[in-house]
């Protein structure tokens, strides 16, 4: 059992997929999610895009590592079972992607446009049909992804 979020974050780096869930109206759970998401971004080696200038960069396919300054088609090597997350080469990053059920799959384009700075957050809220508690509970997660150049997947089945 883990006693601190630092211990949880440290354990996360040894896994390709980490699932976090919460009660949708629990502010403590949302706070914990944000802390763990930010820790995951750091552990994946994703500095804030302001530091790298790579806003909206394309993430490598799952299961691959890429040099943070390589851009599209740069130095990429696949991970293997003998390459645990804690034993990566310096300067390499793992992809970090946030998957949210709060946005439906048919709104992925507007999410991608928001992450790239093409549309405003208000456009994301309206055209993305954001949940009523987006601003309070999920906005910090999305903004952290945007700040670090991580992807966000709109994962819920469309209602329409």
mmCIF file of N, CA and C in Angstrom, residues 1 15-16 19 21 57 67 69 77 79 86 92 99 108 115 117 132 134 137 140 144 147 150 153 156 160:
data_model
loop_
_atom_site.group_PDB
_atom_site.id
_atom_site.type_symbol
_atom_site.label_atom_id
_atom_site.label_comp_id
_atom_site.label_asym_id
_atom_site.label_seq_id
_atom_site.Cartn_x
_atom_site.Cartn_y
_atom_site.Cartn_z
ATOM 1 N N UNK A 1 0.843 -1.176 0.000
ATOM 2 C CA UNK A 1 0.000 0.000 0.000
ATOM 3 C C UNK A 1 0.886 1.237 0.000
ATOM 4 N N UNK A 15 4.720 1.228 -15.407
ATOM 5 C CA UNK A 15 3.557 0.710 -16.126
ATOM 6 C C UNK A 15 3.294 1.542 -17.373
ATOM 7 N N UNK A 16 2.818 0.886 -18.416
ATOM 8 C CA UNK A 16 2.485 1.585 -19.657
ATOM 9 C C UNK A 16 1.155 2.305 -19.569
ATOM 10 N N UNK A 19 -4.707 3.741 -14.808
ATOM 11 C CA UNK A 19 -6.099 4.188 -14.797
ATOM 12 C C UNK A 19 -6.425 4.796 -13.437
ATOM 13 N N UNK A 21 -9.651 6.671 -11.380
ATOM 14 C CA UNK A 21 -11.079 6.953 -11.404
ATOM 15 C C UNK A 21 -11.456 7.789 -10.198
ATOM 16 N N UNK A 57 2.893 19.118 -30.441
ATOM 17 C CA UNK A 57 3.694 18.122 -31.130
ATOM 18 C C UNK A 57 2.944 16.801 -31.193
ATOM 19 N N UNK A 67 12.882 11.177 -28.404
ATOM 20 C CA UNK A 67 13.649 12.289 -27.853
ATOM 21 C C UNK A 67 12.765 13.518 -27.891
ATOM 22 N N UNK A 69 13.160 16.579 -28.387
ATOM 23 C CA UNK A 69 13.409 17.609 -29.389
ATOM 24 C C UNK A 69 13.509 17.023 -30.790
ATOM 25 N N UNK A 77 12.775 4.757 -30.320
ATOM 26 C CA UNK A 77 13.108 3.351 -30.140
ATOM 27 C C UNK A 77 11.985 2.690 -29.363
ATOM 28 N N UNK A 79 10.011 0.315 -26.717
ATOM 29 C CA UNK A 79 10.285 -0.209 -25.386
ATOM 30 C C UNK A 79 10.211 -1.719 -25.451
ATOM 31 N N UNK A 86 11.930 2.786 -15.390
ATOM 32 C CA UNK A 86 12.935 3.468 -14.600
ATOM 33 C C UNK A 86 14.336 3.389 -15.184
ATOM 34 N N UNK A 92 15.147 10.914 -23.019
ATOM 35 C CA UNK A 92 14.023 10.304 -23.724
ATOM 36 C C UNK A 92 12.753 10.513 -22.918
ATOM 37 N N UNK A 99 -7.004 10.358 -20.954
ATOM 38 C CA UNK A 99 -8.250 9.904 -21.562
ATOM 39 C C UNK A 99 -9.400 10.317 -20.649
ATOM 40 N N UNK A 108 -13.388 15.057 -30.581
ATOM 41 C CA UNK A 108 -11.923 14.977 -30.540
ATOM 42 C C UNK A 108 -11.260 16.104 -31.333
ATOM 43 N N UNK A 115 -5.863 22.091 -27.834
ATOM 44 C CA UNK A 115 -4.512 21.779 -27.358
ATOM 45 C C UNK A 115 -3.443 22.451 -28.212
ATOM 46 N N UNK A 117 -3.889 25.324 -29.680
ATOM 47 C CA UNK A 117 -4.060 26.769 -29.618
ATOM 48 C C UNK A 117 -4.819 27.356 -30.789
ATOM 49 N N UNK A 132 -20.945 20.012 -17.018
ATOM 50 C CA UNK A 132 -21.127 21.243 -16.234
ATOM 51 C C UNK A 132 -20.005 21.503 -15.222
ATOM 52 N N UNK A 134 -16.849 20.862 -15.707
ATOM 53 C CA UNK A 134 -15.553 20.908 -16.399
ATOM 54 C C UNK A 134 -14.629 21.959 -15.795
ATOM 55 N N UNK A 137 -13.528 20.879 -12.140
ATOM 56 C CA UNK A 137 -12.934 19.573 -11.861
ATOM 57 C C UNK A 137 -12.005 19.021 -12.936
ATOM 58 N N UNK A 140 -8.333 21.743 -14.896
ATOM 59 C CA UNK A 140 -6.919 21.674 -14.506
ATOM 60 C C UNK A 140 -6.168 20.507 -15.157
ATOM 61 N N UNK A 144 -3.104 21.118 -17.774
ATOM 62 C CA UNK A 144 -1.792 20.510 -17.514
ATOM 63 C C UNK A 144 -1.322 19.734 -18.740
ATOM 64 N N UNK A 147 -0.235 22.323 -21.257
ATOM 65 C CA UNK A 147 1.016 22.957 -20.843
ATOM 66 C C UNK A 147 2.222 22.072 -21.130
ATOM 67 N N UNK A 150 1.012 17.127 -23.837
ATOM 68 C CA UNK A 150 0.482 15.760 -23.791
ATOM 69 C C UNK A 150 -0.839 15.700 -24.547
ATOM 70 N N UNK A 153 -7.463 12.351 -24.987
ATOM 71 C CA UNK A 153 -8.391 11.543 -25.776
ATOM 72 C C UNK A 153 -9.798 11.750 -25.245
ATOM 73 N N UNK A 156 -15.567 9.099 -24.410
ATOM 74 C CA UNK A 156 -16.928 8.624 -24.193
ATOM 75 C C UNK A 156 -17.658 8.439 -25.522
ATOM 76 N N UNK A 160 -25.372 11.458 -29.151
ATOM 77 C CA UNK A 160 -26.307 11.698 -30.249
ATOM 78 C C UNK A 160 -26.251 10.632 -31.293
#
